[in-house]
mmCIF file of C-alpha atoms in Angstrom:
data_model
loop_
_atom_site.group_PDB
_atom_site.id
_atom_site.type_symbol
_atom_site.label_atom_id
_atom_site.label_comp_id
_atom_site.label_asym_id
_atom_site.label_seq_id
_atom_site.Cartn_x
_atom_site.Cartn_y
_atom_site.Cartn_z
ATOM 1 C CA MET N 24 -8.562 10.081 19.827
ATOM 2 C CA ILE N 25 -11.122 9.082 17.238
ATOM 3 C CA PRO N 26 -13.775 6.547 18.227
ATOM 4 C CA ARG N 27 -13.576 3.484 17.074
ATOM 5 C CA ALA N 28 -16.965 2.637 18.037
ATOM 6 C CA ILE N 29 -18.894 4.813 15.250
ATOM 7 C CA PRO N 30 -18.766 2.618 12.856
ATOM 8 C CA LEU N 31 -20.277 -0.419 15.557
ATOM 9 C CA LEU N 32 -22.975 1.738 16.857
ATOM 10 C CA LEU N 33 -23.869 3.351 13.228
ATOM 11 C CA ALA N 34 -24.616 -0.412 12.973
ATOM 12 C CA VAL N 35 -27.065 -1.352 15.346
ATOM 13 C CA LEU N 36 -28.795 1.547 14.826
ATOM 14 C CA PRO N 37 -31.990 1.100 13.898
ATOM 15 C CA CYS N 38 -31.877 1.019 9.743
ATOM 16 C CA LEU N 39 -35.034 3.653 8.584
ATOM 17 C CA ALA N 40 -32.806 2.888 4.804
ATOM 18 C CA GLU N 41 -30.388 0.939 3.297
ATOM 19 C CA THR N 42 -27.187 2.053 4.093
ATOM 20 C CA LEU N 43 -23.965 0.730 2.348
ATOM 21 C CA SER N 44 -20.019 1.557 4.319
ATOM 22 C CA VAL N 45 -17.749 2.368 2.218
ATOM 23 C CA MET N 46 -13.768 2.562 2.791
ATOM 24 C CA THR N 47 -10.996 3.417 0.244
ATOM 25 C CA PHE N 48 -7.541 2.205 1.612
ATOM 26 C CA ASN N 49 -4.042 1.845 -0.382
ATOM 27 C CA VAL N 50 -2.770 -0.953 1.342
ATOM 28 C CA ARG N 51 1.041 -0.635 0.532
ATOM 29 C CA PHE N 52 2.368 -3.297 -1.561
ATOM 30 C CA PRO N 53 4.985 -5.622 -0.790
ATOM 31 C CA SER N 54 8.170 -4.212 -1.026
ATOM 32 C CA THR N 55 10.804 -6.293 0.673
ATOM 33 C CA GLY N 56 12.202 -2.413 0.709
ATOM 34 C CA ASP N 57 9.312 -1.677 3.946
ATOM 35 C CA GLY N 58 12.027 -2.430 6.694
ATOM 36 C CA PRO N 59 9.961 -2.763 9.835
ATOM 37 C CA ASP N 60 7.305 -1.975 7.600
ATOM 38 C CA VAL N 61 6.527 -4.914 5.313
ATOM 39 C CA TRP N 62 3.954 -6.904 4.366
ATOM 40 C CA GLU N 63 4.536 -10.079 6.342
ATOM 41 C CA ASN N 64 4.514 -7.154 9.530
ATOM 42 C CA ARG N 65 1.393 -5.132 9.645
ATOM 43 C CA ARG N 66 -1.321 -7.991 7.303
ATOM 44 C CA HIS N 67 -2.848 -8.740 10.472
ATOM 45 C CA GLN N 68 -2.625 -5.237 11.819
ATOM 46 C CA LEU N 69 -4.809 -4.336 8.050
ATOM 47 C CA VAL N 70 -7.359 -7.236 8.669
ATOM 48 C CA GLU N 71 -8.312 -6.025 12.620
ATOM 49 C CA THR N 72 -7.824 -2.760 11.419
ATOM 50 C CA ILE N 73 -11.001 -3.321 8.478
ATOM 51 C CA ARG N 74 -12.547 -5.982 11.040
ATOM 52 C CA GLU N 75 -13.174 -3.082 12.723
ATOM 53 C CA GLN N 76 -15.051 -0.791 10.729
ATOM 54 C CA ARG N 77 -16.852 -3.728 8.692
ATOM 55 C CA PRO N 78 -16.908 -1.985 6.050
ATOM 56 C CA ASP N 79 -20.032 -3.471 3.768
ATOM 57 C CA LEU N 80 -17.152 -2.537 0.003
ATOM 58 C CA ILE N 81 -13.259 -1.983 -0.137
ATOM 59 C CA GLY N 82 -12.196 -0.510 -2.778
ATOM 60 C CA THR N 83 -8.343 -1.717 -2.183
ATOM 61 C CA GLN N 84 -4.910 0.285 -4.474
ATOM 62 C CA GLU N 85 -1.131 -0.765 -4.839
ATOM 63 C CA LEU N 86 -3.104 -5.051 -3.477
ATOM 64 C CA PHE N 87 -1.008 -8.158 -4.874
ATOM 65 C CA HIS N 88 -2.551 -11.160 -5.780
ATOM 66 C CA SER N 89 -1.495 -12.886 -2.716
ATOM 67 C CA GLN N 90 -2.469 -9.800 -0.429
ATOM 68 C CA GLY N 91 -6.092 -9.365 -1.643
ATOM 69 C CA GLU N 92 -5.933 -14.132 -0.559
ATOM 70 C CA PHE N 93 -4.820 -13.424 2.723
ATOM 71 C CA ILE N 94 -7.501 -10.021 3.750
ATOM 72 C CA ALA N 95 -9.644 -12.853 2.038
ATOM 73 C CA ALA N 96 -9.197 -15.566 3.626
ATOM 74 C CA GLN N 97 -9.247 -14.082 7.040
ATOM 75 C CA LEU N 98 -11.841 -12.274 6.177
ATOM 76 C CA PRO N 99 -14.098 -15.362 4.881
ATOM 77 C CA GLU N 100 -16.984 -12.785 4.786
ATOM 78 C CA PHE N 101 -15.319 -10.823 2.481
ATOM 79 C CA ALA N 102 -15.273 -12.008 -1.405
ATOM 80 C CA TRP N 103 -12.944 -9.914 -3.779
ATOM 81 C CA PHE N 104 -12.185 -9.694 -7.627
ATOM 82 C CA GLY N 105 -9.942 -7.485 -9.493
ATOM 83 C CA ILE N 106 -7.346 -7.908 -11.570
ATOM 84 C CA GLY N 107 -3.075 -6.622 -11.952
ATOM 85 C CA ARG N 108 -1.453 -3.721 -14.121
ATOM 86 C CA ARG N 109 -0.720 -5.527 -16.678
ATOM 87 C CA GLY N 110 -4.010 -8.349 -17.396
ATOM 88 C CA ASP N 111 -2.840 -10.979 -15.022
ATOM 89 C CA ARG N 112 -1.922 -11.867 -11.721
ATOM 90 C CA ALA N 113 1.268 -10.186 -11.967
ATOM 91 C CA ASP N 114 1.458 -6.328 -9.879
ATOM 92 C CA GLU N 115 -0.808 -3.755 -8.402
ATOM 93 C CA HIS N 116 -4.649 -4.585 -8.468
ATOM 94 C CA MET N 117 -7.896 -2.999 -8.132
ATOM 95 C CA GLY N 118 -8.406 -5.360 -5.735
ATOM 96 C CA VAL N 119 -12.754 -4.732 -4.809
ATOM 97 C CA PHE N 120 -14.080 -7.087 -1.743
ATOM 98 C CA TYR N 121 -17.779 -6.851 -0.295
ATOM 99 C CA ARG N 122 -20.157 -8.669 1.540
ATOM 100 C CA LYS N 123 -21.343 -11.961 0.226
ATOM 101 C CA ASP N 124 -23.556 -11.775 3.002
ATOM 102 C CA ARG N 125 -24.791 -8.019 1.239
ATOM 103 C CA PHE N 126 -24.772 -8.284 -2.219
ATOM 104 C CA ARG N 127 -24.196 -10.614 -5.494
ATOM 105 C CA VAL N 128 -22.261 -9.513 -8.436
ATOM 106 C CA LEU N 129 -24.516 -9.373 -10.965
ATOM 107 C CA GLU N 130 -21.504 -8.117 -13.812
ATOM 108 C CA SER N 131 -18.153 -6.944 -13.155
ATOM 109 C CA GLY N 132 -14.534 -5.615 -15.491
ATOM 110 C CA ASN N 133 -11.921 -3.727 -16.135
ATOM 111 C CA PHE N 134 -10.855 -0.766 -18.350
ATOM 112 C CA TRP N 135 -7.298 0.727 -18.717
ATOM 113 C CA LEU N 136 -6.764 4.476 -17.945
ATOM 114 C CA SER N 137 -5.059 5.505 -21.654
ATOM 115 C CA GLU N 138 -6.056 5.812 -24.852
ATOM 116 C CA THR N 139 -7.214 2.138 -25.457
ATOM 117 C CA PRO N 140 -9.085 1.241 -22.725
ATOM 118 C CA GLU N 141 -9.810 -2.086 -23.414
ATOM 119 C CA VAL N 142 -6.365 -2.705 -24.345
ATOM 120 C CA PRO N 143 -4.677 -4.970 -21.065
ATOM 121 C CA GLY N 144 -2.075 -3.157 -19.894
ATOM 122 C CA SER N 145 -1.540 -0.048 -21.995
ATOM 123 C CA SER N 146 -0.545 3.145 -21.016
ATOM 124 C CA SER N 147 -0.582 6.499 -22.320
ATOM 125 C CA TRP N 148 0.742 10.532 -21.160
ATOM 126 C CA ASN N 149 3.840 9.184 -20.984
ATOM 127 C CA MET N 150 2.814 7.284 -17.796
ATOM 128 C CA SER N 151 4.911 5.762 -15.671
ATOM 129 C CA LEU N 152 3.002 1.984 -15.376
ATOM 130 C CA PRO N 153 -0.577 0.848 -16.608
ATOM 131 C CA ARG N 154 -2.886 1.875 -14.802
ATOM 132 C CA LEU N 155 -6.281 0.746 -14.879
ATOM 133 C CA VAL N 156 -10.013 0.954 -12.742
ATOM 134 C CA THR N 157 -12.390 -2.428 -11.503
ATOM 135 C CA TRP N 158 -15.915 -2.418 -11.479
ATOM 136 C CA GLY N 159 -18.681 -3.923 -10.449
ATOM 137 C CA LEU N 160 -22.733 -3.530 -10.753
ATOM 138 C CA PHE N 161 -24.080 -5.184 -7.687
ATOM 139 C CA GLU N 162 -27.100 -5.245 -6.146
ATOM 140 C CA PHE N 163 -28.099 -5.623 -2.515
ATOM 141 C CA LEU N 164 -29.470 -9.138 -1.640
ATOM 142 C CA ASP N 165 -32.365 -7.867 0.515
ATOM 143 C CA THR N 166 -33.789 -5.084 -1.387
ATOM 144 C CA SER N 167 -33.451 -6.341 -5.767
ATOM 145 C CA ARG N 168 -31.403 -2.894 -5.406
ATOM 146 C CA ARG N 169 -28.396 -2.200 -7.796
ATOM 147 C CA PHE N 170 -25.519 0.662 -8.184
ATOM 148 C CA TYR N 171 -22.466 1.131 -9.757
ATOM 149 C CA PHE N 172 -18.815 0.799 -7.401
ATOM 150 C CA PHE N 173 -15.452 1.409 -9.118
ATOM 151 C CA ASN N 174 -12.254 1.640 -7.559
ATOM 152 C CA THR N 175 -9.221 3.240 -9.659
ATOM 153 C CA HIS N 176 -5.566 4.640 -8.722
ATOM 154 C CA PHE N 177 -3.966 7.875 -10.361
ATOM 155 C CA PRO N 178 -0.593 8.044 -11.073
ATOM 156 C CA HIS N 179 1.820 8.347 -8.503
ATOM 157 C CA ARG N 180 4.150 10.997 -9.698
ATOM 158 C CA GLY N 181 4.469 14.868 -8.266
ATOM 159 C CA GLN N 182 4.303 18.117 -11.114
ATOM 160 C CA GLU N 183 5.549 15.109 -13.262
ATOM 161 C CA ASP N 184 2.054 13.256 -13.985
ATOM 162 C CA MET N 185 -0.469 16.177 -13.842
ATOM 163 C CA ALA N 186 -1.365 16.425 -17.450
ATOM 164 C CA SER N 187 -1.837 12.035 -17.131
ATOM 165 C CA ARG N 188 -3.772 12.668 -14.046
ATOM 166 C CA ALA N 189 -6.474 14.366 -15.842
ATOM 167 C CA ALA N 190 -6.537 13.116 -18.776
ATOM 168 C CA CYS N 191 -6.877 9.564 -16.385
ATOM 169 C CA ALA N 192 -10.477 11.604 -15.135
ATOM 170 C CA ARG N 193 -11.148 11.990 -18.451
ATOM 171 C CA VAL N 194 -11.189 8.920 -19.732
ATOM 172 C CA LEU N 195 -13.071 7.829 -15.575
ATOM 173 C CA ALA N 196 -15.392 10.750 -16.074
ATOM 174 C CA GLU N 197 -16.446 10.454 -20.402
ATOM 175 C CA ARG N 198 -17.207 6.843 -18.441
ATOM 176 C CA LEU N 199 -19.340 7.243 -16.150
ATOM 177 C CA ALA N 200 -21.410 9.998 -17.611
ATOM 178 C CA LYS N 201 -22.460 7.097 -20.309
ATOM 179 C CA LEU N 202 -24.111 4.216 -17.480
ATOM 180 C CA PRO N 203 -27.670 5.016 -16.675
ATOM 181 C CA PRO N 204 -28.871 7.877 -14.886
ATOM 182 C CA ASP N 205 -30.877 6.551 -12.973
ATOM 183 C CA VAL N 206 -28.223 3.252 -11.003
ATOM 184 C CA PRO N 207 -26.318 4.956 -8.369
ATOM 185 C CA ILE N 208 -22.540 5.033 -8.422
ATOM 186 C CA VAL N 209 -19.992 4.801 -5.750
ATOM 187 C CA LEU N 210 -16.019 5.713 -6.237
ATOM 188 C CA THR N 211 -12.971 4.877 -4.677
ATOM 189 C CA GLY N 212 -8.967 5.324 -5.387
ATOM 190 C CA ASP N 213 -5.788 7.226 -4.746
ATOM 191 C CA PHE N 214 -6.081 10.033 -7.217
ATOM 192 C CA ASN N 215 -2.557 11.176 -5.688
ATOM 193 C CA THR N 216 -3.217 14.604 -5.807
ATOM 194 C CA GLY N 217 -6.065 16.844 -3.398
ATOM 195 C CA PRO N 218 -8.982 18.059 -4.085
ATOM 196 C CA ALA N 219 -7.877 22.032 -5.465
ATOM 197 C CA SER N 220 -6.763 19.335 -8.781
ATOM 198 C CA GLU N 221 -7.852 19.053 -12.233
ATOM 199 C CA PRO N 222 -9.236 14.861 -11.682
ATOM 200 C CA TYR N 223 -11.269 16.090 -8.566
ATOM 201 C CA ARG N 224 -13.432 19.286 -10.217
ATOM 202 C CA LEU N 225 -13.824 16.851 -13.475
ATOM 203 C CA LEU N 226 -15.084 14.096 -11.570
ATOM 204 C CA ASN N 227 -16.998 16.669 -8.643
ATOM 205 C CA ALA N 228 -18.544 17.569 -12.196
ATOM 206 C CA GLN N 229 -20.340 14.216 -11.912
ATOM 207 C CA LEU N 230 -20.705 13.066 -8.276
ATOM 208 C CA THR N 231 -20.495 14.539 -4.373
ATOM 209 C CA ASP N 232 -17.998 13.954 -2.607
ATOM 210 C CA ALA N 233 -17.794 11.522 0.340
ATOM 211 C CA TRP N 234 -15.881 13.915 3.018
ATOM 212 C CA THR N 235 -17.083 17.173 2.828
ATOM 213 C CA ALA N 236 -20.518 16.052 1.924
ATOM 214 C CA ALA N 237 -20.464 13.634 5.703
ATOM 215 C CA ALA N 238 -22.793 14.601 8.693
ATOM 216 C CA THR N 239 -20.162 14.601 10.309
ATOM 217 C CA ARG N 240 -15.810 13.890 9.368
ATOM 218 C CA LEU N 241 -13.818 12.524 11.669
ATOM 219 C CA GLY N 242 -9.853 12.650 11.325
ATOM 220 C CA PRO N 243 -7.331 14.396 9.953
ATOM 221 C CA GLU N 244 -7.864 15.789 6.630
ATOM 222 C CA GLY N 245 -4.902 13.868 4.733
ATOM 223 C CA THR N 246 -4.440 10.687 4.061
ATOM 224 C CA PHE N 247 -0.722 9.851 3.198
ATOM 225 C CA HIS N 248 1.563 9.220 5.797
ATOM 226 C CA GLY N 249 4.904 6.920 4.682
ATOM 227 C CA PHE N 250 4.251 4.903 8.063
ATOM 228 C CA ARG N 251 5.175 7.979 9.715
ATOM 229 C CA GLY N 252 1.952 8.726 11.302
ATOM 230 C CA VAL N 253 1.455 12.430 10.157
ATOM 231 C CA PRO N 254 -1.005 12.414 7.893
ATOM 232 C CA GLY N 255 0.351 14.439 4.554
ATOM 233 C CA PRO N 256 -1.610 17.898 3.510
ATOM 234 C CA GLN N 257 -3.664 16.606 1.082
ATOM 235 C CA ARG N 258 -6.272 14.565 0.506
ATOM 236 C CA ILE N 259 -5.597 11.760 -2.084
ATOM 237 C CA ASP N 260 -7.979 9.329 -0.845
ATOM 238 C CA TRP N 261 -11.360 9.860 -2.433
ATOM 239 C CA ILE N 262 -14.202 8.444 -2.240
ATOM 240 C CA LEU N 263 -17.330 9.523 -4.324
ATOM 241 C CA PHE N 264 -20.581 8.710 -5.655
ATOM 242 C CA ARG N 265 -23.654 9.398 -7.763
ATOM 243 C CA GLY N 266 -27.523 8.880 -7.327
ATOM 244 C CA PRO N 267 -29.749 9.376 -3.919
ATOM 245 C CA PHE N 268 -27.077 9.159 -0.779
ATOM 246 C CA ARG N 269 -26.691 10.774 1.906
ATOM 247 C CA SER N 270 -23.158 10.583 3.247
ATOM 248 C CA LEU N 271 -24.099 9.993 7.647
ATOM 249 C CA LEU N 272 -20.086 10.133 8.220
ATOM 250 C CA ALA N 273 -17.052 10.271 6.573
ATOM 251 C CA GLN N 274 -13.683 8.904 8.512
ATOM 252 C CA THR N 275 -10.010 9.078 8.009
ATOM 253 C CA ILE N 276 -8.882 5.445 10.069
ATOM 254 C CA THR N 277 -5.407 6.682 12.180
ATOM 255 C CA ARG N 278 -4.602 3.362 13.715
ATOM 256 C CA ALA N 279 -2.574 1.755 15.137
ATOM 257 C CA GLU N 280 -1.035 -0.672 17.360
ATOM 258 C CA ASN N 281 2.889 0.236 19.233
ATOM 259 C CA GLY N 282 3.843 3.027 15.676
ATOM 260 C CA ARG N 283 3.631 1.172 13.902
ATOM 261 C CA TYR N 284 0.474 1.340 11.095
ATOM 262 C CA PRO N 285 -1.456 -0.711 8.380
ATOM 263 C CA SER N 286 0.070 1.538 5.423
ATOM 264 C CA ASP N 287 1.946 3.944 4.616
ATOM 265 C CA HIS N 288 -1.746 5.813 3.897
ATOM 266 C CA PHE N 289 -4.871 5.904 6.060
ATOM 267 C CA PRO N 290 -7.641 4.312 4.637
ATOM 268 C CA VAL N 291 -11.701 6.712 4.754
ATOM 269 C CA TRP N 292 -14.300 5.352 5.632
ATOM 270 C CA ALA N 293 -17.636 6.344 4.622
ATOM 271 C CA ARG N 294 -21.311 5.173 5.863
ATOM 272 C CA LEU N 295 -23.872 6.316 3.583
ATOM 273 C CA GLU N 296 -27.116 5.843 2.886
ATOM 274 C CA LEU N 297 -29.561 5.290 0.201
ATOM 275 C CA LYS N 298 -32.810 7.116 0.089
#
């Protein structure tokens, strides 16, 4: 069994440097076809999963606006922002949740993973759905140190979307490369591909993988399980970073209640130390 107490223990250790607890969580959209795993049957468990891990920041995928509002109402220590994939409140959001007692948001925005990134709802490369990135420039309230946070969800179709995922990674990598080099970056997402892929290679050229760099890793490497609890062969949900961070711990959270799971993905949690 994976010990749930580790995030709590880390939280009470003497803090010699700024730390950042990050979660990436594909929450699964509220599909009426999910049978016993419909949103209404798992939403409280999803909230408890977040509450137990005590993240400072969460990058969510497949989040509908109503889900975001429910999570924020249950966890009032968080605020959130994001927009739907078509530029409105309908459909999937790249919702970013953050602790109001730790950060202020200095800037935020969105861009689309397409040949026209500034056009809301734009889509290219034969993707079946628009894909976007939601980002924020955050400042620690206690130290005024700043960092960028990016959150995304790449195309989901297997071989059919292989080239489009690589194209999405190029758009994202080009955007990241233009940022001030002295400002740290954290990127979360469901990339629908594993570390042996071209998207990973393109992003890993600039960013460090919190999982592979972690001093301690807990839980299975595979992150999609389709509500069955059996991890798939690939780690498709990533936390990446740039800057003076050290990855202390990375964990795949496999929390379940009575054989039911909060989502069809295991969330991934990492504790980073900002030196």
